[in-house]
Tab-separated table of N, CA and C in Angstrom:
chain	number	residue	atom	x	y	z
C	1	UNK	N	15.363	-14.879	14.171
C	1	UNK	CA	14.456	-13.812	13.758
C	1	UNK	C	15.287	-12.580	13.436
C	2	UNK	N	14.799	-11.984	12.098
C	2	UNK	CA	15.954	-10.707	11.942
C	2	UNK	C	15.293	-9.346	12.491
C	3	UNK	N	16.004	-8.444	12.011
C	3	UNK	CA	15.572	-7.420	13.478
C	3	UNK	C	14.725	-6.576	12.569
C	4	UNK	N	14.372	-6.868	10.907
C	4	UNK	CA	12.971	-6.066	10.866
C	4	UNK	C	12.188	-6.675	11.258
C	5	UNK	N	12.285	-8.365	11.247
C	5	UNK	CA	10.775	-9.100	12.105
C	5	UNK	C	10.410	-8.620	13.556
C	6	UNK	N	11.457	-8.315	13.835
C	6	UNK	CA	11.741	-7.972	15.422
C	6	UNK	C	10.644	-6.672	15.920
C	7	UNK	N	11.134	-5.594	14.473
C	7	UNK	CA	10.721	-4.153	14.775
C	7	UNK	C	9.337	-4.493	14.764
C	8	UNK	N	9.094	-5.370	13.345
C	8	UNK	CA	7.233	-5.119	13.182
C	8	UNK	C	6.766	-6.094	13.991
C	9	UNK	N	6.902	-6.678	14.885
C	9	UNK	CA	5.950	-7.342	15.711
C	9	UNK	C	5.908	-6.662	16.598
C	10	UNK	N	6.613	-5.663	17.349
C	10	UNK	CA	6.777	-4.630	18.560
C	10	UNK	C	5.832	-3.690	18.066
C	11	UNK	N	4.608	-3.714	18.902
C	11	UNK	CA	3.425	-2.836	18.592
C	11	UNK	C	4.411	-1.112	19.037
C	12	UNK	N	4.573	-0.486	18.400
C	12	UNK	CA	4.599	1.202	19.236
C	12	UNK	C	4.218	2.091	17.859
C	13	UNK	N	4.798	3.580	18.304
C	13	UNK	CA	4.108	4.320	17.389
C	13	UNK	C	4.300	4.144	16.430
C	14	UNK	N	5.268	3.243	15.330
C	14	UNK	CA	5.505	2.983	14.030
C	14	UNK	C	4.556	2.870	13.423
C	15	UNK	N	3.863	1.855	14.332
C	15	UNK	CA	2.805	0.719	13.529
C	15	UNK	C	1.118	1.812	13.680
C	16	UNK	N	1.146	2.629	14.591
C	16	UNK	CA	0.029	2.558	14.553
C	16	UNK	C	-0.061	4.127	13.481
C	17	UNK	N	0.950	4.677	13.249
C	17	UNK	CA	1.020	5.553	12.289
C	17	UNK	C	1.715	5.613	10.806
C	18	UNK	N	1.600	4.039	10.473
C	18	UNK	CA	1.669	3.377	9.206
C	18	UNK	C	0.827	4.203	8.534
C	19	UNK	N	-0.996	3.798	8.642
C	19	UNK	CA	-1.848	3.913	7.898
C	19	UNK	C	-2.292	5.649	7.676
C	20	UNK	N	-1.414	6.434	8.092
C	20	UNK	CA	-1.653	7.972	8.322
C	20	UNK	C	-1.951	8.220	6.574
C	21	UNK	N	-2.550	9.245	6.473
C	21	UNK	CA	-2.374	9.538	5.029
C	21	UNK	C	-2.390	11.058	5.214
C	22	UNK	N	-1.520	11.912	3.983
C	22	UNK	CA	-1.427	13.360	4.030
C	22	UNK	C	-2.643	13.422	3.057
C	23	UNK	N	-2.951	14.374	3.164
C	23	UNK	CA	-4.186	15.228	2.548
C	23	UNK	C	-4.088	16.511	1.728
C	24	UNK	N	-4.657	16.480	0.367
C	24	UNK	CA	-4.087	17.863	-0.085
C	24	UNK	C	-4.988	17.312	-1.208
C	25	UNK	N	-4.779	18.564	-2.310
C	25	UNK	CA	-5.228	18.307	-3.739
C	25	UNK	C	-5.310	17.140	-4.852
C	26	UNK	N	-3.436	17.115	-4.468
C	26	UNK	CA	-3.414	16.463	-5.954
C	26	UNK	C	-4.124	14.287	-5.178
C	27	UNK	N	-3.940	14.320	-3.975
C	27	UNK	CA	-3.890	13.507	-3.518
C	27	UNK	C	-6.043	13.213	-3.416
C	28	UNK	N	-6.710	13.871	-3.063
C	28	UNK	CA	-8.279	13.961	-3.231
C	28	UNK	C	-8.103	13.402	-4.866
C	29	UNK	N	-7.376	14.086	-5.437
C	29	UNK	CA	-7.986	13.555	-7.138
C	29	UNK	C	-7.013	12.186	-7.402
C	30	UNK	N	-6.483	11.716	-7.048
C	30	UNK	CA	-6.012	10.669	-7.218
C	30	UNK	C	-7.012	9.783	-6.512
C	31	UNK	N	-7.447	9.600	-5.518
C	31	UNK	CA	-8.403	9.252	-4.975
C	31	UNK	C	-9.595	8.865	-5.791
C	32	UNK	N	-10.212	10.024	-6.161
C	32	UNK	CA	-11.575	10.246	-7.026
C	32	UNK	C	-11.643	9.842	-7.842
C	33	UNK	N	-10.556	9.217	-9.092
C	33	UNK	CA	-10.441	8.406	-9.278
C	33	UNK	C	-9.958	6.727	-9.417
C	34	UNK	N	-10.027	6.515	-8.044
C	34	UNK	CA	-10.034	5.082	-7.899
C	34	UNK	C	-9.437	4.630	-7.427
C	35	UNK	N	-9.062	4.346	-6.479
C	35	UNK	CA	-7.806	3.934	-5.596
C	35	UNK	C	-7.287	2.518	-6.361
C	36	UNK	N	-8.457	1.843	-7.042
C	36	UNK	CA	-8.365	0.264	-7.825
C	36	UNK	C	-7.843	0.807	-8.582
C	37	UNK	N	-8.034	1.708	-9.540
C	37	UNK	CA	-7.704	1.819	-11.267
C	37	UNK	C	-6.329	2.012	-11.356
C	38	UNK	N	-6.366	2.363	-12.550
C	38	UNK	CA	-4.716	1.916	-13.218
C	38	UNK	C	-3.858	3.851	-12.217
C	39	UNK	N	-3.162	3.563	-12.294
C	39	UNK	CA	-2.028	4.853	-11.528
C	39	UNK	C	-2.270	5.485	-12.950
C	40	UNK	N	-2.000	7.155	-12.251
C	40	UNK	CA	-2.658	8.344	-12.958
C	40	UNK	C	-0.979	8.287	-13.375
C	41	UNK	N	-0.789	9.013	-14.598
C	41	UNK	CA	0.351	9.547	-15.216
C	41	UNK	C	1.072	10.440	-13.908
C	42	UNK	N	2.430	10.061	-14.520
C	42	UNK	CA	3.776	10.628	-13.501
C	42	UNK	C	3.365	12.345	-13.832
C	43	UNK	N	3.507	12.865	-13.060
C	43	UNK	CA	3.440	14.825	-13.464
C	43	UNK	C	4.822	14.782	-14.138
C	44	UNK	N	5.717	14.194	-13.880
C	44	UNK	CA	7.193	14.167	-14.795
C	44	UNK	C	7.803	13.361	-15.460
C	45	UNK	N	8.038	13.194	-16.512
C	45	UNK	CA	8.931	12.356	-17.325
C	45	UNK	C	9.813	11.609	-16.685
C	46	UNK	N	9.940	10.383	-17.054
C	46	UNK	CA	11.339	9.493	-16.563
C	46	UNK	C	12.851	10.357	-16.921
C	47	UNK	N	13.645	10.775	-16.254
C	47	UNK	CA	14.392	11.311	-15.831
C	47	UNK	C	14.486	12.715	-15.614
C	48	UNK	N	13.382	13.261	-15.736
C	48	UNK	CA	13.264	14.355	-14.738
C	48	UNK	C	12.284	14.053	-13.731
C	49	UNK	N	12.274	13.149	-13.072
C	49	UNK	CA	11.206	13.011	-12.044
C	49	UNK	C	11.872	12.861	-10.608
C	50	UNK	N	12.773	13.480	-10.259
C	50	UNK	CA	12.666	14.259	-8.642
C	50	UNK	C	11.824	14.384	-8.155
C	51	UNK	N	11.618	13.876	-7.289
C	51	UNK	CA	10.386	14.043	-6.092
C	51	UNK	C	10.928	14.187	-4.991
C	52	UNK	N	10.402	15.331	-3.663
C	52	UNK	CA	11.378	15.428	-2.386
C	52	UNK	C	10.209	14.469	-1.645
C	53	UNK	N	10.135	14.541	-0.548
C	53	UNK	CA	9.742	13.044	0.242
C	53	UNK	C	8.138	13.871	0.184
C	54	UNK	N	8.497	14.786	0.576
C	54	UNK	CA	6.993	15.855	0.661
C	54	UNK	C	5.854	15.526	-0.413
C	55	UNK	N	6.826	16.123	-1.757
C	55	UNK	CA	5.594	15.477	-3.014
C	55	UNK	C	5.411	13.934	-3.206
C	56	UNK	N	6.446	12.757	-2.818
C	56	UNK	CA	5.994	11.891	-2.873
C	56	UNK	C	4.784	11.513	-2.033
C	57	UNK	N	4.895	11.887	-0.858
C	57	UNK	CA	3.688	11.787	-0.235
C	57	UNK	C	2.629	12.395	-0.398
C	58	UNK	N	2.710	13.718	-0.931
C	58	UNK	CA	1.390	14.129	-1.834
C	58	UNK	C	0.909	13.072	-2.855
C	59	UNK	N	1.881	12.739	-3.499
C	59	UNK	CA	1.235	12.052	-5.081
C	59	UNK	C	0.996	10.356	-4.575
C	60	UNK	N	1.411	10.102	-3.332
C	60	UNK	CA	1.544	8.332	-3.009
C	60	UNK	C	-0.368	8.641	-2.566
C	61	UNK	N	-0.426	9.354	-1.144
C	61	UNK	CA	-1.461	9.834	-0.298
C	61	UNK	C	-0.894	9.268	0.916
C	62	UNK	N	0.305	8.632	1.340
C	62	UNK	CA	1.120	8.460	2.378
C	62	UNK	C	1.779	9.928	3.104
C	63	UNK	N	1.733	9.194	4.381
C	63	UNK	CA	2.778	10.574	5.156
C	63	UNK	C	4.165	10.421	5.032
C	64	UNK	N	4.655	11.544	5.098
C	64	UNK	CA	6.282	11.289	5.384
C	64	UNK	C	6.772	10.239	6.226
C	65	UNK	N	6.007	10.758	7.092
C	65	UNK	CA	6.081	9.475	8.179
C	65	UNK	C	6.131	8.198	8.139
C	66	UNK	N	5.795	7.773	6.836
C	66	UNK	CA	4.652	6.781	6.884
C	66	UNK	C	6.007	6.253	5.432
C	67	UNK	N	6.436	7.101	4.384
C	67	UNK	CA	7.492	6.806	3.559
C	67	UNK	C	8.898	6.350	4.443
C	68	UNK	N	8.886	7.315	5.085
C	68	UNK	CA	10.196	7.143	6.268
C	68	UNK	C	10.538	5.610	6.586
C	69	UNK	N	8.852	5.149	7.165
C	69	UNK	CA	9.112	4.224	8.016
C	69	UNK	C	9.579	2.936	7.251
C	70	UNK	N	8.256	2.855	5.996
C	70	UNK	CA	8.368	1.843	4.688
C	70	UNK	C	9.796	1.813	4.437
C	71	UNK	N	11.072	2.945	4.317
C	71	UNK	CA	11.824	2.464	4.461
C	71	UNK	C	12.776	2.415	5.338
C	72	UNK	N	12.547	2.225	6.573
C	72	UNK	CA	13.324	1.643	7.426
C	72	UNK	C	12.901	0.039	7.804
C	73	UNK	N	12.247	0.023	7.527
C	73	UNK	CA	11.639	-1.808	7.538
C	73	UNK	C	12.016	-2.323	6.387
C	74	UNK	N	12.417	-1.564	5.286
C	74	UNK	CA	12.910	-2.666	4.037
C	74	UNK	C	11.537	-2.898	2.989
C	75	UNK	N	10.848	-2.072	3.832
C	75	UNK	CA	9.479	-1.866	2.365
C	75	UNK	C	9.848	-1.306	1.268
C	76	UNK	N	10.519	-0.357	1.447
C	76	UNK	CA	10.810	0.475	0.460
C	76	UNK	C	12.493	-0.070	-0.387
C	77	UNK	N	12.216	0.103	-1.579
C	77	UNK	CA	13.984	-0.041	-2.328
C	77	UNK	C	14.494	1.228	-1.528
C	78	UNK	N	16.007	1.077	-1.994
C	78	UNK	CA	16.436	2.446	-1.677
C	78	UNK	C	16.408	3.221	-2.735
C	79	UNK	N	16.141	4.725	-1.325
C	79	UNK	CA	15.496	5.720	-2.335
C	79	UNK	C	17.032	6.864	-2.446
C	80	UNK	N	17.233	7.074	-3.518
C	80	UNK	CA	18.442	8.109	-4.110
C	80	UNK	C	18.224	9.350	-2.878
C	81	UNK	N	19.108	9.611	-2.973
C	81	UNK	CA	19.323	10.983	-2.030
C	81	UNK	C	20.295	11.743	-2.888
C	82	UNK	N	20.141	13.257	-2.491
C	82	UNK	CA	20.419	14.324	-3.347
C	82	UNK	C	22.177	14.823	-2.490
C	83	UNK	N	22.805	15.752	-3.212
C	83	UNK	CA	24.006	16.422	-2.412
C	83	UNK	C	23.909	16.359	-1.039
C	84	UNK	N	22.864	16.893	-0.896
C	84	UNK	CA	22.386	17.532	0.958
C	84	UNK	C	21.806	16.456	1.532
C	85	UNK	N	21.717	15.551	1.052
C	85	UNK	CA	20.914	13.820	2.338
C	85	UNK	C	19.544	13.789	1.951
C	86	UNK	N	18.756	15.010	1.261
C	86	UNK	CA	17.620	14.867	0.923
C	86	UNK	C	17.317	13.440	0.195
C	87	UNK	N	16.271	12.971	1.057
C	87	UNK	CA	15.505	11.708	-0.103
C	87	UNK	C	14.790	12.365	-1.911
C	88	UNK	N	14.846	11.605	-3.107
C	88	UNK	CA	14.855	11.814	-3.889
C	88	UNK	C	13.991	10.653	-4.363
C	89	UNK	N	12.636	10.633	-4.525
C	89	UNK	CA	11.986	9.527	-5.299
C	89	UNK	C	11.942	9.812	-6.819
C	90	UNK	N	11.426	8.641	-7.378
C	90	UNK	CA	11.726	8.657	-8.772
C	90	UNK	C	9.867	8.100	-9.429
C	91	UNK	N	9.989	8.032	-10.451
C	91	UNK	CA	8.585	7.893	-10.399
C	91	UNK	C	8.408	6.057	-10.556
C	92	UNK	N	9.483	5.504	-10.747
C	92	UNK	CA	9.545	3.657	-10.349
C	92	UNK	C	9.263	3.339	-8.700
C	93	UNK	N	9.434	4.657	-8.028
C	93	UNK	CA	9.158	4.535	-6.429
C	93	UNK	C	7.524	5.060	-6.440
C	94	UNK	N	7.362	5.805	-7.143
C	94	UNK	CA	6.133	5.986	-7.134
C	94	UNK	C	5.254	4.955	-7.462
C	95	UNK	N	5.532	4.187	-8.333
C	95	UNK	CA	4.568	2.901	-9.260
C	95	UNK	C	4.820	1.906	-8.030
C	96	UNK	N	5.782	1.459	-7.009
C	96	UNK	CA	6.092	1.089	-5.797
C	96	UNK	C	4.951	1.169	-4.857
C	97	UNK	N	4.741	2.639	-4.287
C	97	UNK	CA	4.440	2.964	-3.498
C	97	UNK	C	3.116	2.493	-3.999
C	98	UNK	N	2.296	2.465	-5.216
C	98	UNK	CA	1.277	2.428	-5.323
C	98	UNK	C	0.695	0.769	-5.066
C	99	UNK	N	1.931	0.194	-5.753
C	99	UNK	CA	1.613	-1.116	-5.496
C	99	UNK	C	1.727	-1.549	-3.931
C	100	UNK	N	2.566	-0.987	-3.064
C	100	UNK	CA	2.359	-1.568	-1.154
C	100	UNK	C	1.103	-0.604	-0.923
C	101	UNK	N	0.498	0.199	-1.487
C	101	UNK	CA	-0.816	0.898	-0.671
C	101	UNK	C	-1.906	-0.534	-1.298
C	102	UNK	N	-1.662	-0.475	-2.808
C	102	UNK	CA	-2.856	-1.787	-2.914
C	102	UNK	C	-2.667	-2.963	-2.137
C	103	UNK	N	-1.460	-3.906	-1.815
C	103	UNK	CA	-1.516	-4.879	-0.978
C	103	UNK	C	-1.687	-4.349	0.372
C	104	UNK	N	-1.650	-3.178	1.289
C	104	UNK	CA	-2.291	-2.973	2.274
C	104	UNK	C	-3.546	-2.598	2.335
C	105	UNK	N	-4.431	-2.439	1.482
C	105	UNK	CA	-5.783	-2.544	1.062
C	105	UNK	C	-6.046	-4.090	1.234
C	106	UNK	N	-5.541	-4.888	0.912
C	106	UNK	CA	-5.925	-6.394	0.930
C	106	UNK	C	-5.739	-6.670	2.230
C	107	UNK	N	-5.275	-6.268	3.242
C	107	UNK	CA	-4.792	-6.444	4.695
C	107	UNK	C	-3.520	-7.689	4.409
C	108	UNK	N	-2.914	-7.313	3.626
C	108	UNK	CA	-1.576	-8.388	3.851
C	108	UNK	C	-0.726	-7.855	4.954
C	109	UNK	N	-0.495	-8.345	5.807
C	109	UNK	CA	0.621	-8.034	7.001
C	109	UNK	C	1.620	-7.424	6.444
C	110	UNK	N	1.837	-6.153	6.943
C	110	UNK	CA	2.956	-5.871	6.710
C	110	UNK	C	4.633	-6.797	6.621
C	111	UNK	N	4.266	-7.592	7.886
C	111	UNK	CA	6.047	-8.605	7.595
C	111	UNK	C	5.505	-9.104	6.236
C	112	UNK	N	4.213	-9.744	5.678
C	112	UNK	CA	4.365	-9.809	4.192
C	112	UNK	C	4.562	-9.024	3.363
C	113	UNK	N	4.818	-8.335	3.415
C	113	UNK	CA	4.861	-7.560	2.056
C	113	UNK	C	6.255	-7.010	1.856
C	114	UNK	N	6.638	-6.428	3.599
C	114	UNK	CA	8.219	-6.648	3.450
C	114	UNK	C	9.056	-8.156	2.743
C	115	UNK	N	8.864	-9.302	2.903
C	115	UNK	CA	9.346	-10.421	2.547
C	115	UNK	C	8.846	-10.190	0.787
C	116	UNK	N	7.688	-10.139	0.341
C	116	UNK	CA	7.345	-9.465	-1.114
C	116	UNK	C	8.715	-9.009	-1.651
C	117	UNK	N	9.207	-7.750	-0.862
C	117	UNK	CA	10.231	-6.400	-1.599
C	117	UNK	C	11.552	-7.090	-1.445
C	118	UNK	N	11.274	-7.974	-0.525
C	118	UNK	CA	12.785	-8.833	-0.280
C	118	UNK	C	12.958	-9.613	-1.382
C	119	UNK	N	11.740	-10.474	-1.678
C	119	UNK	CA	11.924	-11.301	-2.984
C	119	UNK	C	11.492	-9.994	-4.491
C	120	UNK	N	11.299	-9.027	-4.288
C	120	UNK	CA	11.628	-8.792	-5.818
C	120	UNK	C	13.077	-8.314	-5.928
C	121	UNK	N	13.775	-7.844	-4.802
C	121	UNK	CA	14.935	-7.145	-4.866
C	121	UNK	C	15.809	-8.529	-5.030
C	122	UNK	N	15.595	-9.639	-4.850
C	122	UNK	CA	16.456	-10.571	-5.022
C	122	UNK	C	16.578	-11.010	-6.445
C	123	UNK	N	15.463	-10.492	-7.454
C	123	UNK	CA	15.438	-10.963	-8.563
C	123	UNK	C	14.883	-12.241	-9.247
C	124	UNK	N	14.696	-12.372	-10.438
C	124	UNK	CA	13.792	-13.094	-10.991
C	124	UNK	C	13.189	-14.705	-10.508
C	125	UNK	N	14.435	-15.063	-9.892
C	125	UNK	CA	14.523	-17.170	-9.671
C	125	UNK	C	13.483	-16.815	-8.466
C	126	UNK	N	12.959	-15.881	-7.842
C	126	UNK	CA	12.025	-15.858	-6.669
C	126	UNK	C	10.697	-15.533	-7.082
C	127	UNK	N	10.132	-15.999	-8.620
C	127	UNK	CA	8.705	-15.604	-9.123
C	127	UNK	C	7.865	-16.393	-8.462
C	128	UNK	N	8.354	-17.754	-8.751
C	128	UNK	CA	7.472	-18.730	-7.702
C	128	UNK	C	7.049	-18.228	-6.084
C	129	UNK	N	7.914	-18.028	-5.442
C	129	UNK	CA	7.749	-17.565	-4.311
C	129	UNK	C	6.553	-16.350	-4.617
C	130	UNK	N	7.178	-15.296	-4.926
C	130	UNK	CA	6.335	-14.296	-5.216
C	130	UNK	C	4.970	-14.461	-5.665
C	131	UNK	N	4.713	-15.437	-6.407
C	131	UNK	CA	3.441	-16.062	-6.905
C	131	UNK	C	2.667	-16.403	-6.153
C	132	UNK	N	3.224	-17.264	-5.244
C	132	UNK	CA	2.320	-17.982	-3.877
C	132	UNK	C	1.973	-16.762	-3.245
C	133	UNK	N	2.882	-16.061	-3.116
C	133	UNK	CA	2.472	-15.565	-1.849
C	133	UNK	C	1.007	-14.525	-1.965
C	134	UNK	N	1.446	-13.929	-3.537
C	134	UNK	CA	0.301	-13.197	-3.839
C	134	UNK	C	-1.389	-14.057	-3.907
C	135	UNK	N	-0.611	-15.450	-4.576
C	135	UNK	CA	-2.273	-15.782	-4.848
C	135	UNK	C	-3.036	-15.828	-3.135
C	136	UNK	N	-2.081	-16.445	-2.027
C	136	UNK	CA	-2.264	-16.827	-0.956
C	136	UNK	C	-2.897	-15.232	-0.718
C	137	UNK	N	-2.950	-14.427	-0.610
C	137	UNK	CA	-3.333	-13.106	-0.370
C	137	UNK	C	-4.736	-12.819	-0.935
C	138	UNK	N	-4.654	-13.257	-2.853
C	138	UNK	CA	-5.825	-12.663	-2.984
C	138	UNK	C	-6.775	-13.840	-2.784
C	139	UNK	N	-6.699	-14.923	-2.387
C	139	UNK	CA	-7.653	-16.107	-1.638
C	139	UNK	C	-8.221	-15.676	-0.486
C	140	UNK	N	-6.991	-14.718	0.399
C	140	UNK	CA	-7.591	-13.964	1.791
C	140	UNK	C	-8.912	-12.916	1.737
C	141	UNK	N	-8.336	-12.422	0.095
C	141	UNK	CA	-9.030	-11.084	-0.336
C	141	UNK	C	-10.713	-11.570	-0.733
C	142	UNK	N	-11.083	-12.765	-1.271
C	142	UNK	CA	-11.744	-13.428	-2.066
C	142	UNK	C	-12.924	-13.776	-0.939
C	143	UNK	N	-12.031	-14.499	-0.073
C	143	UNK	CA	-12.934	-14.697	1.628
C	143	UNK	C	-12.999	-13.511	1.998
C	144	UNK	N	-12.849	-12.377	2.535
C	144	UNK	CA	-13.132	-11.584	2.771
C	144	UNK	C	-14.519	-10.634	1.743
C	145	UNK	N	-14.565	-10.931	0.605
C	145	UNK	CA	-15.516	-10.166	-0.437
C	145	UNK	C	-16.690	-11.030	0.138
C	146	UNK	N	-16.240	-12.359	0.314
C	146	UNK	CA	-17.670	-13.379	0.574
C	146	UNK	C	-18.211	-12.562	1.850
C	147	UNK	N	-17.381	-13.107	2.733
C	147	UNK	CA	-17.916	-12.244	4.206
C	147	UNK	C	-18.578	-10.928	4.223
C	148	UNK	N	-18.270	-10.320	3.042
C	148	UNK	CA	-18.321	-8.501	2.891
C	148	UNK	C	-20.192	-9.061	2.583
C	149	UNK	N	-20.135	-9.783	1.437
C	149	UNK	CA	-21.151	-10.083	0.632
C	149	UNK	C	-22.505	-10.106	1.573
C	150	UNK	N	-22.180	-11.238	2.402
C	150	UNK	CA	-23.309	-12.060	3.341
C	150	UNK	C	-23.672	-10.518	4.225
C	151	UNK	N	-22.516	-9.994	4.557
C	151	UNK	CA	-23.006	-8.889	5.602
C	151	UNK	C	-23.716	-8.114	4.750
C	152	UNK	N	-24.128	-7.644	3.463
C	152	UNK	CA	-24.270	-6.692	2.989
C	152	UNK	C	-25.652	-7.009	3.065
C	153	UNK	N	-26.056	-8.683	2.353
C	153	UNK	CA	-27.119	-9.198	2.623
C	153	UNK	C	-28.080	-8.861	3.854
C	154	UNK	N	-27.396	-9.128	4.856
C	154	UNK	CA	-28.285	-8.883	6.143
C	154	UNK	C	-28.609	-7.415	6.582
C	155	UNK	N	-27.653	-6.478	6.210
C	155	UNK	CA	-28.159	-5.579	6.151
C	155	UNK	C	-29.220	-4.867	5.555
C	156	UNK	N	-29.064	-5.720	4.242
C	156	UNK	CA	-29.961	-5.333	2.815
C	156	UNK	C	-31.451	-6.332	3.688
C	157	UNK	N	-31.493	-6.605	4.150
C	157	UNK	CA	-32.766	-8.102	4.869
C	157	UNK	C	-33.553	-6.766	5.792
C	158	UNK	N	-32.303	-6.315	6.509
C	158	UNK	CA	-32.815	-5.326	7.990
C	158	UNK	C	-33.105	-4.058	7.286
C	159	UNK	N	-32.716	-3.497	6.175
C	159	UNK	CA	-33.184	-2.090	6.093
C	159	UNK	C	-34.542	-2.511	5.377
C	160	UNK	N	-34.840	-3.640	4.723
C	160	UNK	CA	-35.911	-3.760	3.822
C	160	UNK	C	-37.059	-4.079	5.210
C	161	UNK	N	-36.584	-4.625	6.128
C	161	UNK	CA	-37.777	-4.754	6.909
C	161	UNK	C	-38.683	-3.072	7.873
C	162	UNK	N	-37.383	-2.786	8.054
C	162	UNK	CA	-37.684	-1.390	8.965
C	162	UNK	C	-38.531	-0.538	7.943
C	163	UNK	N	-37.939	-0.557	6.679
C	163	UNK	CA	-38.618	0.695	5.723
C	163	UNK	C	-40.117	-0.271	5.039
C	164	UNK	N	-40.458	-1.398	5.573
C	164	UNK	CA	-41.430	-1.837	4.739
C	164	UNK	C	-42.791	-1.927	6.717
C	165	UNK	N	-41.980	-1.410	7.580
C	165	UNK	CA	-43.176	-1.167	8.758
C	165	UNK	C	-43.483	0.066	9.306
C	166	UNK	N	-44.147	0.054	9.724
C	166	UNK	CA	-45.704	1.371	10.242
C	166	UNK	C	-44.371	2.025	10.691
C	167	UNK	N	-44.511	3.448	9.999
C	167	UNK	CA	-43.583	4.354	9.879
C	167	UNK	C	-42.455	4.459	9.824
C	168	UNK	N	-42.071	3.164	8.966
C	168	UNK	CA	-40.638	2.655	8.473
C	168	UNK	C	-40.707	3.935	7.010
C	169	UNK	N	-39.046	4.606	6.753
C	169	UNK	CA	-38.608	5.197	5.761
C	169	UNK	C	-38.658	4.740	4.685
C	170	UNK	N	-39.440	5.345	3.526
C	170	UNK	CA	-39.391	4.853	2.391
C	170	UNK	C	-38.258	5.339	1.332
């Protein structure tokens, strides 16, 4: 077992302040429109796009914390650093970041998704792999919509009964 499997199975504060998100402006309107839809335009051009860890986490909706950790587990590529040690994202880390917030929307385990970044950083002969693993995910995602479905049903069964009796809400 290697020692990021090691880290993420050890429940402590890493894990439970993964899912933190910073809060601010530009991050509400990224939101508002769609957490599904296509990623909003970079605020900067490909090679002027410096980002300090701060605005990436504004523009991801991740915490520092939460970038930090992605890469110390190997979620993250490595991210450029400036003269002074400062982290330096780029906006290919950004299109990144957007894609591990959508597979943690699907509830893929984190050790998956690390193994994901492992096989894209290894390069192309690992599509197959990469393939499975995604479809295997959105099959999880697929059962889960069903389950979502049926519950929605019964709810939709129970509010229609309450609002259709003697001083049920119309």
């Amino acid at each position: 077992m290697s020692a990021t499997t090691t880290e993420l199975r050890q429940p402590g504060p890493e894990l439970a302040a993964a899912p933190t998100v910073a809060a601010g402006p530009e991050t509400a309107r990224r939101r508002a429109n769609g957490a599904c839809g296509p990623p909003l335009p970079h605020p900067r051009p490909d090679g002027e796009d410096h980002y300090t860890i701060g605005e990436a986490a504004e523009l991801s909706g991740l915490s520092a914390h939460t970038l930090r950790w992605y890469e110390r587990i190997g979620l993250m590529p490595h991210v450029d650093r400036s003269h002074t040690g400062q982290r330096r994202f780029t906006n290919r880390d950004l299109n990144w970041l957007t894609l591990v917030s959508r597979l943690r929307l699907t509830g893929m385990p984190v050790a998956d998704m690390v193994r994901y970044a492992e096989l894209v950083r290894a390069g192309e002969h690992t599509y197959p792999e990469r393939e499975r693993l995604l479809r295997a995910t959105r099959e999880d995602v697929l059962r889960r919509i069903a389950e979502l479905s049926d519950t929605l049903a019964v709810l939709d069964r129970k509010i229609d009964h309450y609002a259709e009796a003697p001083g049920g809400v119309s």
